[in-house]
CSV table of C-alpha atoms in Angstrom, one decimal:
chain,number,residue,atom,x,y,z
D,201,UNK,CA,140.3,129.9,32.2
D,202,UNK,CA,141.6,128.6,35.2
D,203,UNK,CA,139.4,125.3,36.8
D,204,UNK,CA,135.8,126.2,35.5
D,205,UNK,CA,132.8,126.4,36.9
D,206,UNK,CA,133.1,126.3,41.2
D,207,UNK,CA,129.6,125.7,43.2
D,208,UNK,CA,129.8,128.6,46.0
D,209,UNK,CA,129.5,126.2,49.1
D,210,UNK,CA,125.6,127.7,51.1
D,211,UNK,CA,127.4,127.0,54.6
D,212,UNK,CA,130.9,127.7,55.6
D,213,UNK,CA,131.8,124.8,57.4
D,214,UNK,CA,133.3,125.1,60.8
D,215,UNK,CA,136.8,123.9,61.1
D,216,UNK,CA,137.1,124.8,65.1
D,217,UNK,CA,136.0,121.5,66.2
D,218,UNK,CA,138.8,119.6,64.3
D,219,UNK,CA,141.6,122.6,64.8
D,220,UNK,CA,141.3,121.5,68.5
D,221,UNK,CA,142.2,117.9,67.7
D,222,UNK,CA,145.0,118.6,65.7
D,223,UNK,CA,148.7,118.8,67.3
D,224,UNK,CA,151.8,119.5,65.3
D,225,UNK,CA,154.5,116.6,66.5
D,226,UNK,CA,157.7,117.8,67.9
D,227,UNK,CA,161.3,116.8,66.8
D,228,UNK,CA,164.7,118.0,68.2
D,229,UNK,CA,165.4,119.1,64.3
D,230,UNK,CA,168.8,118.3,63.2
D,231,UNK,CA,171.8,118.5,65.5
D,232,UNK,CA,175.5,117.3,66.7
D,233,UNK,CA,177.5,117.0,69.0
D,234,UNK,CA,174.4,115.7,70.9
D,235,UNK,CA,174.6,113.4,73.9
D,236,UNK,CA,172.6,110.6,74.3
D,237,UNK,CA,171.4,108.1,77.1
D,238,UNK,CA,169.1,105.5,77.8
D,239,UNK,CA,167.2,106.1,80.6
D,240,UNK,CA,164.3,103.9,82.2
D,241,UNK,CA,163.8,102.1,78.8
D,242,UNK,CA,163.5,105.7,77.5
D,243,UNK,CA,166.4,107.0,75.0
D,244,UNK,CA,167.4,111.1,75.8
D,245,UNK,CA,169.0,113.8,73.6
D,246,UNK,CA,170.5,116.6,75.7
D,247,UNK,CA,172.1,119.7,74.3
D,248,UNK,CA,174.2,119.9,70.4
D,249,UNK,CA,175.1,122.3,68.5
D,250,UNK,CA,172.6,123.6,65.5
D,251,UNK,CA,173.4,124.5,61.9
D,252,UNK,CA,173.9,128.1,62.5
D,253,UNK,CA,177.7,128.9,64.1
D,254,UNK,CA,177.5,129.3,67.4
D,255,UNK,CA,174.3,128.1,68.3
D,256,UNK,CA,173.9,125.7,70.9
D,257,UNK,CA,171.4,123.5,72.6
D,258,UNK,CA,170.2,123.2,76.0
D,259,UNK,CA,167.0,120.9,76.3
D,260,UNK,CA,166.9,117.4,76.9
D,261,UNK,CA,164.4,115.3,73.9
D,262,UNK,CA,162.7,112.0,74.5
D,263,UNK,CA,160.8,109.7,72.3
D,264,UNK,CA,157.3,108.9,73.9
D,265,UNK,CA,155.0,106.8,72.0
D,266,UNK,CA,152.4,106.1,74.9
D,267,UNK,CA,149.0,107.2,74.8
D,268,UNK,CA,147.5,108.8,78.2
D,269,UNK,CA,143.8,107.1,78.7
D,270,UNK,CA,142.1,109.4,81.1
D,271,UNK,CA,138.9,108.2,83.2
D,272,UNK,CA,136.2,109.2,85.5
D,273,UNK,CA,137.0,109.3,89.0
D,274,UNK,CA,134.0,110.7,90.5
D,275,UNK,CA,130.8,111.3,87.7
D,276,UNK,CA,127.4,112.7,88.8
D,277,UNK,CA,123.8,110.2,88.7
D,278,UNK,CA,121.8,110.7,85.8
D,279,UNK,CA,118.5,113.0,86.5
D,280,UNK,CA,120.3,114.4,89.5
D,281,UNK,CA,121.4,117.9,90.2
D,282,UNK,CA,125.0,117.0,90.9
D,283,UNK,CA,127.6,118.3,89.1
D,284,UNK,CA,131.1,117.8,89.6
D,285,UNK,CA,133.3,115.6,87.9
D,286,UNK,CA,137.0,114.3,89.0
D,287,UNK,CA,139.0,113.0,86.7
D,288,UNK,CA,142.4,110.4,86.8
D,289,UNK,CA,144.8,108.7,84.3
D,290,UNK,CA,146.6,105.7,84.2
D,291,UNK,CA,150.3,107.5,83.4
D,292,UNK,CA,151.2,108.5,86.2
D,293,UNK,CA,153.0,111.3,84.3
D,294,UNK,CA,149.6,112.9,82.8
D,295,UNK,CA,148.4,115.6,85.9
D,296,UNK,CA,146.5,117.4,83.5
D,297,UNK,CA,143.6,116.8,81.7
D,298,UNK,CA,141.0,118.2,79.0
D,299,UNK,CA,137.1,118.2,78.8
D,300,UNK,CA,134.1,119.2,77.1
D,301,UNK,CA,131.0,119.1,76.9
D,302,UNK,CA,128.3,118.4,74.2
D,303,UNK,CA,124.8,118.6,73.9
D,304,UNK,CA,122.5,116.0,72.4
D,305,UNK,CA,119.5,117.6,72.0
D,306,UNK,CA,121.1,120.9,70.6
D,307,UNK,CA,123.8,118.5,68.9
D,308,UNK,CA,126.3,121.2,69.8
D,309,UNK,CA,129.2,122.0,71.6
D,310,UNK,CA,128.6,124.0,75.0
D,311,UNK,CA,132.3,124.2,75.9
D,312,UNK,CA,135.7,123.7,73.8
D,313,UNK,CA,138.5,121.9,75.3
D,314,UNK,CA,139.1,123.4,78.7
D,315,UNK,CA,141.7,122.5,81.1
D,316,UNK,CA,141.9,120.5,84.0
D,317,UNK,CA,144.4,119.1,86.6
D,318,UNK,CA,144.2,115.6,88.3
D,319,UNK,CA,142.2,115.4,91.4
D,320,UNK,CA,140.7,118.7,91.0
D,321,UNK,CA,136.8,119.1,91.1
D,322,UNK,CA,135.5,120.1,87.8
D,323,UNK,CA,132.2,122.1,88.9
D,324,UNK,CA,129.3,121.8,86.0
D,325,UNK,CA,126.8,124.0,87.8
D,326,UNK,CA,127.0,126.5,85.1
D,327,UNK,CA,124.2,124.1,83.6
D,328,UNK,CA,121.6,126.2,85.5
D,329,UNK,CA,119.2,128.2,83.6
D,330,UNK,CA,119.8,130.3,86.8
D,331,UNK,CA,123.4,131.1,85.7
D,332,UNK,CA,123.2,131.3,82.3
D,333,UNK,CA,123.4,127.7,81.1
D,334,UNK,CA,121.4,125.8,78.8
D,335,UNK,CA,119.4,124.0,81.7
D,336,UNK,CA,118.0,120.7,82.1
D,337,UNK,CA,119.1,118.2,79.1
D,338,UNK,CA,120.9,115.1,78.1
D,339,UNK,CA,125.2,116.4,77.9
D,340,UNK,CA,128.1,114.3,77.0
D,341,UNK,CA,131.2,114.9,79.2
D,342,UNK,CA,134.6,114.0,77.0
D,343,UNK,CA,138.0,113.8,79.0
D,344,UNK,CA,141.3,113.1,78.0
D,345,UNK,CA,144.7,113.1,79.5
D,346,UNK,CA,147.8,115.2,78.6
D,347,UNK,CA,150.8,113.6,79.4
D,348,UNK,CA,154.6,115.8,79.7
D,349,UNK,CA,155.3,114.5,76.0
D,350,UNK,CA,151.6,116.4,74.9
D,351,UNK,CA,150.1,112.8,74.2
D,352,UNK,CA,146.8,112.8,74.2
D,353,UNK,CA,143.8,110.5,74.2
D,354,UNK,CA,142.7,109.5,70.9
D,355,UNK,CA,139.9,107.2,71.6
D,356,UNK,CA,136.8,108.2,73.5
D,357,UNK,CA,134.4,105.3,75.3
D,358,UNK,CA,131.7,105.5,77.5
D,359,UNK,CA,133.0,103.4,80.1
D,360,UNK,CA,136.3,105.1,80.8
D,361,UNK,CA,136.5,108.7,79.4
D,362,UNK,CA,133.3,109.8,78.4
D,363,UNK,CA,129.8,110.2,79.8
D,364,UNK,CA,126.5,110.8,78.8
D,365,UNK,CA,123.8,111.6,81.5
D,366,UNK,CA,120.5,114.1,82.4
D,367,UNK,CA,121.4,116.6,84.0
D,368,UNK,CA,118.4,117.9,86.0
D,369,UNK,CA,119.0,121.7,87.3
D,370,UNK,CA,118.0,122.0,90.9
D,371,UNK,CA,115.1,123.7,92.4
D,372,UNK,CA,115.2,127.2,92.7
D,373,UNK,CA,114.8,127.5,96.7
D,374,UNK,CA,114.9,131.1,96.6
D,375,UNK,CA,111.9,131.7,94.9
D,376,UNK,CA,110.2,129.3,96.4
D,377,UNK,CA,110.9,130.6,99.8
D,378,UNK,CA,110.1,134.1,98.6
D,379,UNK,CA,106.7,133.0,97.2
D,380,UNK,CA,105.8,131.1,100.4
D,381,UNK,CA,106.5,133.9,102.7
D,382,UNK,CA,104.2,135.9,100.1
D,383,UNK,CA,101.6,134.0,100.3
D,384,UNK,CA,101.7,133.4,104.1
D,385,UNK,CA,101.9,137.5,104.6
D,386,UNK,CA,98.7,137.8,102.3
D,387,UNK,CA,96.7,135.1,104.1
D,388,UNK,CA,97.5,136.6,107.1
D,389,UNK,CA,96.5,139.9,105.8
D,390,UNK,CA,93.2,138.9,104.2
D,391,UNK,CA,92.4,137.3,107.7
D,392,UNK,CA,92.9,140.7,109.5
D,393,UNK,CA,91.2,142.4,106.6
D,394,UNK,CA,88.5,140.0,107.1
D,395,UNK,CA,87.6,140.3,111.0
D,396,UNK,CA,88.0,144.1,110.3
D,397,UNK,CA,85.3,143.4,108.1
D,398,UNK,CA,83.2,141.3,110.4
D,399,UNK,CA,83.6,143.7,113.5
D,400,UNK,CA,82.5,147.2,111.1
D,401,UNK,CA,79.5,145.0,109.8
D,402,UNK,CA,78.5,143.3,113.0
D,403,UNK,CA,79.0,147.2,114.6
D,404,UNK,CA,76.7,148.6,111.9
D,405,UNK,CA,74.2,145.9,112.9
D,406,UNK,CA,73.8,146.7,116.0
D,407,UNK,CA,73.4,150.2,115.2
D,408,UNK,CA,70.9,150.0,113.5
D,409,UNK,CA,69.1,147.6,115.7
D,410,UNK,CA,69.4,150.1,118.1
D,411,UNK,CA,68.3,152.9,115.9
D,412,UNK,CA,65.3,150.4,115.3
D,413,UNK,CA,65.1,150.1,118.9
D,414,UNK,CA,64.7,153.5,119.7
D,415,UNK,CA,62.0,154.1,117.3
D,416,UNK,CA,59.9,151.6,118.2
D,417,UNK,CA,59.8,152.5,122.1
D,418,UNK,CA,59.0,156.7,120.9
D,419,UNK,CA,56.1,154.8,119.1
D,420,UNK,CA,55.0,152.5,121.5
D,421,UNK,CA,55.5,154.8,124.4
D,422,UNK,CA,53.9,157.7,122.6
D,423,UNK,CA,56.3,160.1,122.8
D,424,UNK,CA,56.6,159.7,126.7
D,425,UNK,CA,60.7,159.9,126.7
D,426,UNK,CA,61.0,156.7,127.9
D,427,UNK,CA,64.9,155.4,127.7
D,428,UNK,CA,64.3,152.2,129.5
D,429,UNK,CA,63.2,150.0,126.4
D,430,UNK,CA,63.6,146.6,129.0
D,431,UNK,CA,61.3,148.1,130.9
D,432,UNK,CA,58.7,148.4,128.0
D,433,UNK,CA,59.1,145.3,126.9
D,434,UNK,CA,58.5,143.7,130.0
D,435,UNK,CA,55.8,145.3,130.3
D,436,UNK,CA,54.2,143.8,126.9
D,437,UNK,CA,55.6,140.5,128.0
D,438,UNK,CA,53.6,140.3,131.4
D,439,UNK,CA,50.9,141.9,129.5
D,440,UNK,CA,50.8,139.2,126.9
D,441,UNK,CA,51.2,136.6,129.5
D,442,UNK,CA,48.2,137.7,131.4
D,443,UNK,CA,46.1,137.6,128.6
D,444,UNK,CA,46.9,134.3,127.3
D,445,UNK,CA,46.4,132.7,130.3
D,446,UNK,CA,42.9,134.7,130.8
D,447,UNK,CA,42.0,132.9,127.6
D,448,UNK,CA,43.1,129.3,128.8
D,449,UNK,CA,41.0,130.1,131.6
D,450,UNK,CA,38.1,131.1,129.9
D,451,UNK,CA,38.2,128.1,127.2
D,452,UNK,CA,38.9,125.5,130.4
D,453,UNK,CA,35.7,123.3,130.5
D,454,UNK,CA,35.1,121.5,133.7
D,455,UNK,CA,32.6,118.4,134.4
D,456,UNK,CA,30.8,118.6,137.6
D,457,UNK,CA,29.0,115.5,137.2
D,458,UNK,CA,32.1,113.2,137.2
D,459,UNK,CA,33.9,112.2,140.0
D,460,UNK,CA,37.2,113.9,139.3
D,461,UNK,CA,35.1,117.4,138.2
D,462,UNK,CA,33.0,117.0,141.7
D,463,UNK,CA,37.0,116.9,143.2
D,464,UNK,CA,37.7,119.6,141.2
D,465,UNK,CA,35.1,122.0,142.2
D,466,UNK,CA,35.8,121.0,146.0
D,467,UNK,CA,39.3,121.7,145.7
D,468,UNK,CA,38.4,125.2,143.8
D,469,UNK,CA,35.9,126.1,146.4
D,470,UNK,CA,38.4,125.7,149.4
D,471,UNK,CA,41.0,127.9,147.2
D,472,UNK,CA,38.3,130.4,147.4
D,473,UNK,CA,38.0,130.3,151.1
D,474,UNK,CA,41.9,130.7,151.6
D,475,UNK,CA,41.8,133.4,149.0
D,476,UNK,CA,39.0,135.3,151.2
D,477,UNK,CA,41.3,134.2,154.5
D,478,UNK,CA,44.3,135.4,153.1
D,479,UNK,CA,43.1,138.4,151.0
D,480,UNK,CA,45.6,141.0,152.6
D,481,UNK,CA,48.7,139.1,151.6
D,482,UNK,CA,47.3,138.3,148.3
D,483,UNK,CA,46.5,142.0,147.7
D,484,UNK,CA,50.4,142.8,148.4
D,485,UNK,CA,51.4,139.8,146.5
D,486,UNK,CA,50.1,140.0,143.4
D,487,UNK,CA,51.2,143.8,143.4
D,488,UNK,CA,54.6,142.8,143.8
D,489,UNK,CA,54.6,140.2,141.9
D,490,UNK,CA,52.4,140.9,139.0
D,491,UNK,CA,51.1,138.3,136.4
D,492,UNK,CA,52.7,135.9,138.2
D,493,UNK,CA,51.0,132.7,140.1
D,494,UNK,CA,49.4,133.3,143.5
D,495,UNK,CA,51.6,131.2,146.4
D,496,UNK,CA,47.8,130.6,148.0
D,497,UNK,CA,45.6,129.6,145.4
D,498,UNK,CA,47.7,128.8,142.7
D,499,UNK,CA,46.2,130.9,140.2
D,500,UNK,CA,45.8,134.4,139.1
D,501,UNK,CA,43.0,136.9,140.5
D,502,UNK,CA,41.8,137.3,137.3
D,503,UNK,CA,40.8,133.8,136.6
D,504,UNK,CA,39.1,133.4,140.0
D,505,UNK,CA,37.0,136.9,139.6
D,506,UNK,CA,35.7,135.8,135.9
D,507,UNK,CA,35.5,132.1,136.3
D,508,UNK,CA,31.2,131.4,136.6
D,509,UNK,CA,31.6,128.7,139.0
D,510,UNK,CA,33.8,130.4,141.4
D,511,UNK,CA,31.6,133.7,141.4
């Protein structure tokens, strides 16, 4: 019953990869009345009849046994983001070309056999992630020449027709740019928001310092309607200044029995007697200028009136 047992194969294996390497060979088929001629150490075939009547042929058929080898005119730098490639061959009759490229780490084929004409840039950046490519990585670039007779390369190296580098996809400058101009437009934001901030507190402050303020004079003034509170205060300052220094004077001890007290008391004693000589102006002085220093005496009425020496 026909071969027996057959394993059913898991994987179908895929057969695209080696259909793109294979190339039917071309002959004239069979023919007279042909004419021949040797031309450049080539030998032609132009025209002859065919085997059905009537049938003739008009092409001209060479035999060409030489093997394009394609190269690398212009490659990018490993771990760069260049990517164009420009290839050359060494027939001068092979202007176009075929490449593809593989990837190592995926072990797979990004691109089949695409064409390619000599001196033309071949452009890569399709790589980007950014454009839909597979993105940073080790590739393989495979080239090979296609000369008028459909010869191709059949040998691949890495010093003439294929290249392996890193392909490193470049930056992408738009977001960056987008997400600097963010960031600058929040700072600056958060810095207004800020001294907005600042100036509502530093206005509430002083509100309620002046709510304080107000308070405190109605309770110091008793209820007078006093709106001056500078006035007030200086008021409590002269005040408080008057006292103090009624208290130095008070707690001041003097020695009458040394030379420097005895001097002392003198030079207190004739401050009386100008304060008695000039009493008038010191009357109007110290009322204009109250709880400060008398221009005659030196020091205050009070000190002079409640001093036990002086009296």
């Amino acid at each position: 019953h026909g071969i027996g047992i057959v394993t059913v194969p898991s994987d179908v294996y895929d057969t695209s990869n080696d259909l793109e390497n294979m190339f039917c060979r071309q002959s004239p088929g069979p023919r007279y009345m042909a004419v021949g001629q040797f031309i450049d150490g080539k030998a032609l075939i132009l025209g002859g009849r065919g085997d059905r009547p009537g049938h003739l042929y008009r092409d001209v058929w060479s035999r060409d046994c030489t093997i394009p080898r394609a190269s690398m005119k212009i490659k990018p730098n490993t771990k760069s983001s260049q990517s164009v490639f420009v290839f050359e061959c060494d027939e001068d009759g092979a202007m176009q070309f075929e490449y593809k490229i593989f990837d190592i780490n995926e072990r797979l084929d990004v691109t089949p056999w695409l064409p390619a004409m000599k001196d033309e840039n071949v452009d890569i950046s399709w790589l980007d992630t950014k454009k839909g490519g597979p993105g940073s990585g080790w590739y393989t670039m495979y080239v090979r020449g296609v000369d008028t007779s459909g010869n191709r390369d059949l040998k691949y190296s890495t010093s003439t027709n294929a290249y392996t580098w890193f392909y490193l996809q470049p930056l992408p400058w738009g977001k960056i740019s987008l997400t600097i101009c963010a960031v600058v437009i929040l700072s600056i934001g958060g810095f207004i928001e800020y001294r907005r901030r600042e100036r509502k507190a530093a206005l509430e402050r002083y509100a309620q310092r002046r709510m304080r303020r107000k308070f405190k004079l109605h309770a110091m003034t008793g209820g007078e309607g006093v709106d001056d509170w500078k006035e007030v205060y200086n008021k409590q300052a002269m005040n408080s200044v008057r006292a103090s220094r009624q208290t130095i004077d008070r707690k001041l001890p003097v020695d009458h029995h040394s030379s420097s007290g005895q001097q002392h008391y003198k030079d207190r004693k004739s401050r009386r007697r100008n304060r008695e000589k000039h009493r008038p102006y010191q009357e109007s002085n110290d009322a204009e200028f109250e709880g400060t220093r008398s221009t005659s005496s030196g020091y205050p009425p009070s000190r002079r009136r409640h001093h036990p020496k002086l009296n």
